[in-house]
Tab-separated table of C-alpha atoms and ligand atoms in Angstrom:
chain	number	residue	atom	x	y	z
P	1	UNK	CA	19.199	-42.982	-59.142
P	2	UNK	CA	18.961	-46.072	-61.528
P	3	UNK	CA	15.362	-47.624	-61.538
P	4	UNK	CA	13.732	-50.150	-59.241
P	5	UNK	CA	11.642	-52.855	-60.817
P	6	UNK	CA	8.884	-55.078	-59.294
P	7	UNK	CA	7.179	-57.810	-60.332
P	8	UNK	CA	3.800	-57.903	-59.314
P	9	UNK	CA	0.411	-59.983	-59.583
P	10	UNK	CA	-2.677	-58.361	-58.639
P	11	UNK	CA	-4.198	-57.368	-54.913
P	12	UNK	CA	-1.487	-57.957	-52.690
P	13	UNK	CA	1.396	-56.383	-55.437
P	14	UNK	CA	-0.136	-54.012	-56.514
P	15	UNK	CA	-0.462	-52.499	-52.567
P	16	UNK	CA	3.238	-52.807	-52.692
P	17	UNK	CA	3.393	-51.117	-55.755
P	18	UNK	CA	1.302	-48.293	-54.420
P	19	UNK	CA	3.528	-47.516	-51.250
P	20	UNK	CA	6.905	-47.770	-53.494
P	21	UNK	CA	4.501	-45.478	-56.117
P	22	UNK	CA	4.983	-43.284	-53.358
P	23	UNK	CA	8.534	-42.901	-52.455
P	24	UNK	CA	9.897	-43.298	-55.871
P	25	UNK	CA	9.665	-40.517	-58.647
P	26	UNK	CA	8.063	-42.155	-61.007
P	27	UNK	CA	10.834	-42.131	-63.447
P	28	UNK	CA	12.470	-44.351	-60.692
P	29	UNK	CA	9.736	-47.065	-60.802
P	30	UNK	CA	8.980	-49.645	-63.223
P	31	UNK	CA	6.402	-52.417	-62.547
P	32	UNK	CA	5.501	-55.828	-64.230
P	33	UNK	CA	2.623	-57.272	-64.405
P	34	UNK	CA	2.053	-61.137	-64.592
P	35	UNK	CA	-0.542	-61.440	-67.491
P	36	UNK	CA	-1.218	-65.540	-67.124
P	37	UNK	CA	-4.530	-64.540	-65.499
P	38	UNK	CA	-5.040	-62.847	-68.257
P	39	UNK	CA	-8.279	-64.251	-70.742
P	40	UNK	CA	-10.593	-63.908	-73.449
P	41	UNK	CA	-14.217	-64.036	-72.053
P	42	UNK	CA	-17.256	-62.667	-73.873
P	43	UNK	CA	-15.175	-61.830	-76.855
P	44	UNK	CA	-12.802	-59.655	-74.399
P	45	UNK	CA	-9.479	-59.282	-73.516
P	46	UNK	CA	-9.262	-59.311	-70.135
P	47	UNK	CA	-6.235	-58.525	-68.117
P	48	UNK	CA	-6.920	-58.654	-64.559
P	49	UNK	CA	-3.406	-57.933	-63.310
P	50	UNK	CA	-2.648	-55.178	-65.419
P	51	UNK	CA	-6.202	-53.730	-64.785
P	52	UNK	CA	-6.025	-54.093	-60.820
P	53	UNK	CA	-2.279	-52.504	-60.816
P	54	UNK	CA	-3.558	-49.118	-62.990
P	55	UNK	CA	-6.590	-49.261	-60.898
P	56	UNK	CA	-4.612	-48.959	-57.533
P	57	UNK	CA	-2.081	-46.733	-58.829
P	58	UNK	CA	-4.392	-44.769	-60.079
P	59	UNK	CA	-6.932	-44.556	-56.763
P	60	UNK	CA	-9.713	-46.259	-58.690
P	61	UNK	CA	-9.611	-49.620	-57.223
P	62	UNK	CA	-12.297	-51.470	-55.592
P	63	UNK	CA	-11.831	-51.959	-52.397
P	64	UNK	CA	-15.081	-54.158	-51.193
P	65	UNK	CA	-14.113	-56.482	-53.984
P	66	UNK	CA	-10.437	-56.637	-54.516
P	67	UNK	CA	-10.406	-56.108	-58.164
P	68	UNK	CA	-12.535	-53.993	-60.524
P	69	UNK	CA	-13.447	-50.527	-60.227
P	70	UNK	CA	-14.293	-48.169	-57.492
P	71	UNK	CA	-17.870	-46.738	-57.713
P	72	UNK	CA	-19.082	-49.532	-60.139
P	73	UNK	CA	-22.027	-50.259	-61.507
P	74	UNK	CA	-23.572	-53.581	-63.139
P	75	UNK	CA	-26.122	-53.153	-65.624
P	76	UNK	CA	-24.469	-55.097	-68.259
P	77	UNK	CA	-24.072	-58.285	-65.943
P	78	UNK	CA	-27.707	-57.651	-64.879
P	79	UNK	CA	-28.939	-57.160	-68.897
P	80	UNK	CA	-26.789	-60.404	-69.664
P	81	UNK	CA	-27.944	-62.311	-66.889
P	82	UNK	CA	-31.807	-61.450	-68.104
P	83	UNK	CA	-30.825	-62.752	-71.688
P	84	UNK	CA	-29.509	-66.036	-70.470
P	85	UNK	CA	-26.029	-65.020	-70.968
P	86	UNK	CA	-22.964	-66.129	-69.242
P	87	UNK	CA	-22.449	-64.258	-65.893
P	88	UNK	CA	-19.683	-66.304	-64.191
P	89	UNK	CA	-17.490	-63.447	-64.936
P	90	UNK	CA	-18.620	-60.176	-63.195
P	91	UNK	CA	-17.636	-57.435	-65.582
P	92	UNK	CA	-18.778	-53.992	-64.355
P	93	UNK	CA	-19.882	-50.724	-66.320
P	94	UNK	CA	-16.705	-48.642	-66.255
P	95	UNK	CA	-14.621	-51.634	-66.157
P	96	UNK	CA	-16.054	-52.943	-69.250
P	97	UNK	CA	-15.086	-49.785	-71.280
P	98	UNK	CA	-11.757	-50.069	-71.083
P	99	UNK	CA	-12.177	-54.333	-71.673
P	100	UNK	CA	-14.119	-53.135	-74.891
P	101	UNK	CA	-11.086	-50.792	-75.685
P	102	UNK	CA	-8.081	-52.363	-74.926
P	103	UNK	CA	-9.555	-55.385	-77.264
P	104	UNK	CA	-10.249	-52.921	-79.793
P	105	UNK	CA	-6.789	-51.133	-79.718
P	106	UNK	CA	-5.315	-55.058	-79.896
P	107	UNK	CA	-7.690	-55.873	-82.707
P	108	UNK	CA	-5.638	-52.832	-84.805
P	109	UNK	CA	-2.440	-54.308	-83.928
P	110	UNK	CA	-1.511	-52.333	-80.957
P	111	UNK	CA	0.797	-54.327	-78.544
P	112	UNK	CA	-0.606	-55.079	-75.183
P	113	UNK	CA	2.304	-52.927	-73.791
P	114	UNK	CA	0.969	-49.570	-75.706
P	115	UNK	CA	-2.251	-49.980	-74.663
P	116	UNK	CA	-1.544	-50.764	-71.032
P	117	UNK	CA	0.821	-47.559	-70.911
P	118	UNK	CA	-2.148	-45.780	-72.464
P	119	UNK	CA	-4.577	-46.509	-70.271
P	120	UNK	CA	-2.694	-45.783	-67.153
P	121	UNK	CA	-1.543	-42.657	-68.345
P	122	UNK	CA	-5.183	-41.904	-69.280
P	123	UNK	CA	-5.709	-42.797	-65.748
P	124	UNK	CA	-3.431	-40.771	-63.656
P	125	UNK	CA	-0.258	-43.572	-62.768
P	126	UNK	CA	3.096	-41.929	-63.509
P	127	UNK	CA	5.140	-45.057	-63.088
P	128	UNK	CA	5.910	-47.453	-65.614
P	129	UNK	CA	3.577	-50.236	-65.740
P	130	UNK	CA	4.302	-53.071	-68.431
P	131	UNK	CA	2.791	-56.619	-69.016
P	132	UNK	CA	5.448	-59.066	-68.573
P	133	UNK	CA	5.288	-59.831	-72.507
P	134	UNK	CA	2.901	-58.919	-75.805
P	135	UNK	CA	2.619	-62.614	-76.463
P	136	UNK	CA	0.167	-64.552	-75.145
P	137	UNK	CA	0.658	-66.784	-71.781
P	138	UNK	CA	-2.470	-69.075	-70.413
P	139	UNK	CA	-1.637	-70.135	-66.617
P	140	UNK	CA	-3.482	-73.413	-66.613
P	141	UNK	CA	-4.378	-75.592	-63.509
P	142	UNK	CA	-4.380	-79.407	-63.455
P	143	UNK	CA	-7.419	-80.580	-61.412
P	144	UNK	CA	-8.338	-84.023	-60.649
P	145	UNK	CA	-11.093	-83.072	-63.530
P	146	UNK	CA	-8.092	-82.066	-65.674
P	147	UNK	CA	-6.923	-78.933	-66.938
P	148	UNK	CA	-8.741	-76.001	-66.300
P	149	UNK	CA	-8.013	-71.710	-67.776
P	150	UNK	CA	-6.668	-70.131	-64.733
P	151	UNK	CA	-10.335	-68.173	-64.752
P	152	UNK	CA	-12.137	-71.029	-64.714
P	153	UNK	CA	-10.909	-72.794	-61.775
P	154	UNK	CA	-10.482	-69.063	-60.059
P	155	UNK	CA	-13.767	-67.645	-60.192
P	156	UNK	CA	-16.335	-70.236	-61.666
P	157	UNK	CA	-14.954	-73.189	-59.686
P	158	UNK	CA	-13.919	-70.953	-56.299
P	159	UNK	CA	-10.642	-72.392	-56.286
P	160	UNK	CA	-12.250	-75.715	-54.880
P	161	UNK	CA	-10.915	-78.220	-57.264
P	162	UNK	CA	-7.319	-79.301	-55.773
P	163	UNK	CA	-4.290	-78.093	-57.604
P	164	UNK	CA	-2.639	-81.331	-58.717
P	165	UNK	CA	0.118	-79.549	-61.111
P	166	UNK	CA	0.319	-75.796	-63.152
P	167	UNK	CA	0.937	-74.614	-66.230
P	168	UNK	CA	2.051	-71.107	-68.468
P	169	UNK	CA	0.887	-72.109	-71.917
P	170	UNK	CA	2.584	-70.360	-74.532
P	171	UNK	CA	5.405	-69.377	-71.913
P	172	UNK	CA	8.178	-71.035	-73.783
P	173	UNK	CA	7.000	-68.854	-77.054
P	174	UNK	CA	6.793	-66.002	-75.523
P	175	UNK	CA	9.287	-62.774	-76.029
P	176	UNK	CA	10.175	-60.740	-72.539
P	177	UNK	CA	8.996	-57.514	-72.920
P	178	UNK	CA	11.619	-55.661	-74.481
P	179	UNK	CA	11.672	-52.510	-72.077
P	180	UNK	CA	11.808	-55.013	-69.308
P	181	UNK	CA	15.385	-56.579	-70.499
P	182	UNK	CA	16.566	-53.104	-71.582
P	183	UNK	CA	15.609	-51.718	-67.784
P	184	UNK	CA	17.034	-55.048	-66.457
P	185	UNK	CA	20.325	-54.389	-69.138
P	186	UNK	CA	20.964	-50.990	-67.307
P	187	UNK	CA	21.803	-51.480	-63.788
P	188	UNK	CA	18.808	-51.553	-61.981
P	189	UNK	CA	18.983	-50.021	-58.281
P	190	UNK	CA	17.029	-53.378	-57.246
P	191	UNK	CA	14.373	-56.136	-58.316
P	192	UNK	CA	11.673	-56.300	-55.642
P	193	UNK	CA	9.061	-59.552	-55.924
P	194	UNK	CA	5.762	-57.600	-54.553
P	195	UNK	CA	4.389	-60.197	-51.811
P	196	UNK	CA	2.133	-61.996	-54.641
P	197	UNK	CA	1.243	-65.537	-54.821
P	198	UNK	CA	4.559	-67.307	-55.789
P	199	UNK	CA	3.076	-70.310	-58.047
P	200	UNK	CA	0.582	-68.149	-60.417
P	201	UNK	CA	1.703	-63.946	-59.856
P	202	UNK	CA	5.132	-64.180	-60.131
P	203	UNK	CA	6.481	-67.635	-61.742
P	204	UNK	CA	4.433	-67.129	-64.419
P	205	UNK	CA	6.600	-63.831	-65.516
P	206	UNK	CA	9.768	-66.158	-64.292
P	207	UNK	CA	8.915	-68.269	-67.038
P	208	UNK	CA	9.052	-66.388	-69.743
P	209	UNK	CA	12.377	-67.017	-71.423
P	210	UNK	CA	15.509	-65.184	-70.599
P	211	UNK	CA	13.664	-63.072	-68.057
P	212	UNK	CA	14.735	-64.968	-64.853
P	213	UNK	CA	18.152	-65.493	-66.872
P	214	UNK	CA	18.362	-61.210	-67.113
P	215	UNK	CA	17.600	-60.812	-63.449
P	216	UNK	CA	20.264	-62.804	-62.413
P	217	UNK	CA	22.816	-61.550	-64.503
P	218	UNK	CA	22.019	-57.742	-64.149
P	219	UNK	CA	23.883	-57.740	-60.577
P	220	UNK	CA	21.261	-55.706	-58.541
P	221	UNK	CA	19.759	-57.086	-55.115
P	222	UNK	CA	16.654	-59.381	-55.505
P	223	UNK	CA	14.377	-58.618	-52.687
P	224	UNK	CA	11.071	-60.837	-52.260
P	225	UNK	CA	8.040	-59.888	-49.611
P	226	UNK	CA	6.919	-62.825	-48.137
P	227	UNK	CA	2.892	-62.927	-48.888
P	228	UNK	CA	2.552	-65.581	-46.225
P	229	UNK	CA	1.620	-64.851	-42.740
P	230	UNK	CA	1.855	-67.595	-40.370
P	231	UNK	CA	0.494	-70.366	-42.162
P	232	UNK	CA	-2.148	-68.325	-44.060
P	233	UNK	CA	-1.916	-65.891	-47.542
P	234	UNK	CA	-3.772	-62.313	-46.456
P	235	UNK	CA	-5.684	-62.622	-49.349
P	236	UNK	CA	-6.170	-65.703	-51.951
P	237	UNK	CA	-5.673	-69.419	-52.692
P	238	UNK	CA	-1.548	-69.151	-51.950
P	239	UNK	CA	-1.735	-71.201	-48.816
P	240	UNK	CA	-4.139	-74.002	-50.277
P	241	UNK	CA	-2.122	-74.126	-53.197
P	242	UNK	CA	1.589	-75.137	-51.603
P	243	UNK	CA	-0.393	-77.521	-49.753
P	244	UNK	CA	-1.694	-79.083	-52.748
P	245	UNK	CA	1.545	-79.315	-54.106
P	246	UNK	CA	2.600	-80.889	-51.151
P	247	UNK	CA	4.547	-77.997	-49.519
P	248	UNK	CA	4.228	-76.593	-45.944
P	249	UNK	CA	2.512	-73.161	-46.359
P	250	UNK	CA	4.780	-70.992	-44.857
P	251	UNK	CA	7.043	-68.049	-45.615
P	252	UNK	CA	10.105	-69.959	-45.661
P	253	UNK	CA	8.351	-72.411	-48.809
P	254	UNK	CA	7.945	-69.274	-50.684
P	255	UNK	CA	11.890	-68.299	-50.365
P	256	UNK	CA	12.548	-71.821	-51.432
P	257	UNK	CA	10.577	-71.403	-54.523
P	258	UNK	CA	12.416	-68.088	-55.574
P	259	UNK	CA	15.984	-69.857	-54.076
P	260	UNK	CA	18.860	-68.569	-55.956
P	261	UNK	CA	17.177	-66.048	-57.582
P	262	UNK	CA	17.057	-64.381	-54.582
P	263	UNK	CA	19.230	-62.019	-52.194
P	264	UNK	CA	17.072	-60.289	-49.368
P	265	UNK	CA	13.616	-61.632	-48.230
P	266	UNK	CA	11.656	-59.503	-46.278
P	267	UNK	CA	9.142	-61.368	-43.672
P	268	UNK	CA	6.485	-60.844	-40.625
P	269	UNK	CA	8.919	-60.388	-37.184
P	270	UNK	CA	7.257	-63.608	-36.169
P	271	UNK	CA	7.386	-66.139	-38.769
P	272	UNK	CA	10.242	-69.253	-38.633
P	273	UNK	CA	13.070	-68.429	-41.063
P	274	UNK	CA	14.644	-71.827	-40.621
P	275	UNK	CA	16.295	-72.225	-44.332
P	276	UNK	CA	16.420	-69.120	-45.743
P	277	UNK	CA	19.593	-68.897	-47.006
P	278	UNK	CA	19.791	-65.275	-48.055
P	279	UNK	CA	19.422	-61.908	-45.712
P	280	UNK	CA	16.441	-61.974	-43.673
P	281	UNK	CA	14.558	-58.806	-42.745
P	282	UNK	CA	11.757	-58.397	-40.236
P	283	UNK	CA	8.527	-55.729	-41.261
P	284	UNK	CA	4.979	-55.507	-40.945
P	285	UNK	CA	3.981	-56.738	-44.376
P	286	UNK	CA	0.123	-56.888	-43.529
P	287	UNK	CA	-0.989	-53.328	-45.585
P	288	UNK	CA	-4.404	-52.333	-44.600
P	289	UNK	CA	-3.759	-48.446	-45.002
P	290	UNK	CA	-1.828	-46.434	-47.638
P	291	UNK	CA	0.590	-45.545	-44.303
P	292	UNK	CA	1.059	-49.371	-43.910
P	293	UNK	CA	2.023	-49.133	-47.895
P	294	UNK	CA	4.569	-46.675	-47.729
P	295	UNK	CA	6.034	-47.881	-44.426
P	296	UNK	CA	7.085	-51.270	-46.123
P	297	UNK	CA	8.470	-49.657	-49.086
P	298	UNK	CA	10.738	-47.313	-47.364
P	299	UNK	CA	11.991	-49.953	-45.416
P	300	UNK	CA	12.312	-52.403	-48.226
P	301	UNK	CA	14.140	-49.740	-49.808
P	302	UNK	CA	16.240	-48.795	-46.704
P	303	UNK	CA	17.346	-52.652	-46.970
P	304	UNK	CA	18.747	-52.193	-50.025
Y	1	FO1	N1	-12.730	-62.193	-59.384
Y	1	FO1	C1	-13.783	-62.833	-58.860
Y	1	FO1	O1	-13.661	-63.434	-57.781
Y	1	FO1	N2	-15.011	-62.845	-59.515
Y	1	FO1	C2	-15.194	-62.205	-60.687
Y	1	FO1	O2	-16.296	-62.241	-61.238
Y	1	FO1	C3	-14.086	-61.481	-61.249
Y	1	FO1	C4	-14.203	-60.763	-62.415
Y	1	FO1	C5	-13.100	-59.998	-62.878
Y	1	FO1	C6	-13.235	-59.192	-64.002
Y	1	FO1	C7	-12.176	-58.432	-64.442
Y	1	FO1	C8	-10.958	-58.468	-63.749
Y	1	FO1	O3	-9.928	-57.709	-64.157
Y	1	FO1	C9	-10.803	-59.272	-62.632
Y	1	FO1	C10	-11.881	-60.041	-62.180
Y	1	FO1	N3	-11.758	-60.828	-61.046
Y	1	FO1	C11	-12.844	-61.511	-60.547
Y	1	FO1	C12	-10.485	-60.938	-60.348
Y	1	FO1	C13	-9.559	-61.989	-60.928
Y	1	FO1	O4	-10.217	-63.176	-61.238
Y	1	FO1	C14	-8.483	-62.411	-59.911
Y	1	FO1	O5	-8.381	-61.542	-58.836
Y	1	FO1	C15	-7.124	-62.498	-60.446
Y	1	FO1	O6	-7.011	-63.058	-61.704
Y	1	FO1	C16	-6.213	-63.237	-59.464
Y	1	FO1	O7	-5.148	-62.373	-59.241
């Protein structure tokens, strides 16, 4: 069987990415990461959508959070905090190891691809996870303050500033991943978009030159999970954001966004499809157990 690739963001991709982890051998399963989250803080690379999908594959993730590690600890943010340093940024223990590391292993010229492939092999995930590219790409919100690093107006400013326009610095510099065009090159089985937040998950890897271009050409369905319920995201800013940019939250906006790209979209029994111009499918894609996981991905698979 040829390979299926998704392209995920964090929390709500990376549960996709779990339940497909589960019914594909892992041979069978590449996943992308979107890396514009990605920043330097404290003199560290941090890569919060790569680290949140090897954390879930891997059965480390943090459940009561949403990112970060399972059984964490926090006596570095507590030590910093009593110095007067900057604490904006929870990093825990064990998470913090492998932020000191991976900027290490990037510091002696390893690409960001090695070391992510590293780590979640060190971790237990037999898939393939990749960033989206090695180079550098800087999602940047426009605020009515101006610009802020996706970070800052994520965690420090709680998402309250509105979104007035968004960015990918360094996008239009930035080489595809080269295993991603060569997977894309040989007849994938299918491209599934996890059910991530459209504007800063997955267009951010859309943006990176000749990857949207590869996708289309390679001939394989192009399957998105709507991560809109109702009016509301299950998790995250999604909602608010369309709304900002002066869309109608819904699941329908989100198959706009992807529009030609896409062939199959894959949406909650209940939600208006009034639009949609490519073949709708009704599924539960509200995951709250593993068994929720692995339902959607067989029948996202079983669509294809
Ligand atoms: N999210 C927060 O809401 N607060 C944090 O302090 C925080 C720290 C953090 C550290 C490492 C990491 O990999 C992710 C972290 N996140 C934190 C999550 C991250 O900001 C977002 O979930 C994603 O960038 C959006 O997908």
């Amino acid at each position: 069987m040829s390979r299926v690739i998704a392209l995920s963001g964090g929390i709500g991709g990376a549960k996709l990415a779990l339940g497909l982890s589960h019914v594909l051998s892992p041979e069978d399963l590449l996943i992308v990461a979107n890396t514009g989250d990605d920043c330097e803080h404290l003199g560290l690379s941090i890569s919060p959508d790569i680290d949140t999908l090897t954390y879930t594959l891997a059965g480390l993730d943090n459940q009561v959070l949403g990112w970060g590690r399972r059984d964490e600890s926090w006596a570095f943010m507590e030590t910093l905090e009593a110095l007067g340093g900057e604490t904006w940024f929870r990093l825990g223990d064990r998470d913090l190891a492998l932020h000191v590391e991976r900027t290490r292993r990037l510091g002696a010229g390893e690409t960001l691809s090695v070391v992510t492939q590293r780590f979640a092999g060190r971790l237990g995930v037999q898939a393939t996870l990749l960033p989206m590219s090695d180079d550098p790409v800087r999602t940047r919100i426009l605020t009515p303050g101006g610009w802020l690093d996706f970070q800052h107006w994520f965690v420090r400013e709680q998402c309250r500033p509105a979104v007035l326009d968004i960015a990918f610095h360094g996008a239009d510099r930035a080489r595809p991943n080269a295993a991603l065009l060569e997977a894309l090159d040989a007849r994938p089985r299918a491209i599934i978009i996890c059910p991530s937040n459209p504007l800063i998950s997955i267009e951010p890897i859309l943006a990176v030159p000749g990857i949207r271009e590869a996708i289309s050409r390679c001939g394989a369905p192009v399957l998105a999970v709507s991560p809109i319920l109702g009016r509301e995201a299950v998790k995250g800013p999604t909602a608010r954001m369309l709304a900002d940019l002066g869309e109608n939250p819904s699941a329908a906006a989100v198959a706009r966004r992807y529009g030609k790209l896409l062939t199959h979209y894959v949406m909650e029994p209940g939600d208006d499809a009034t639009g949609i111009e490519v073949r709708v499918h009704r599924a539960q894609t509200l995951m709250r157990t593993l068994e929720e996981k692995v339902a959607l991905a067989r029948a996202i698979l079983s669509y294809l």
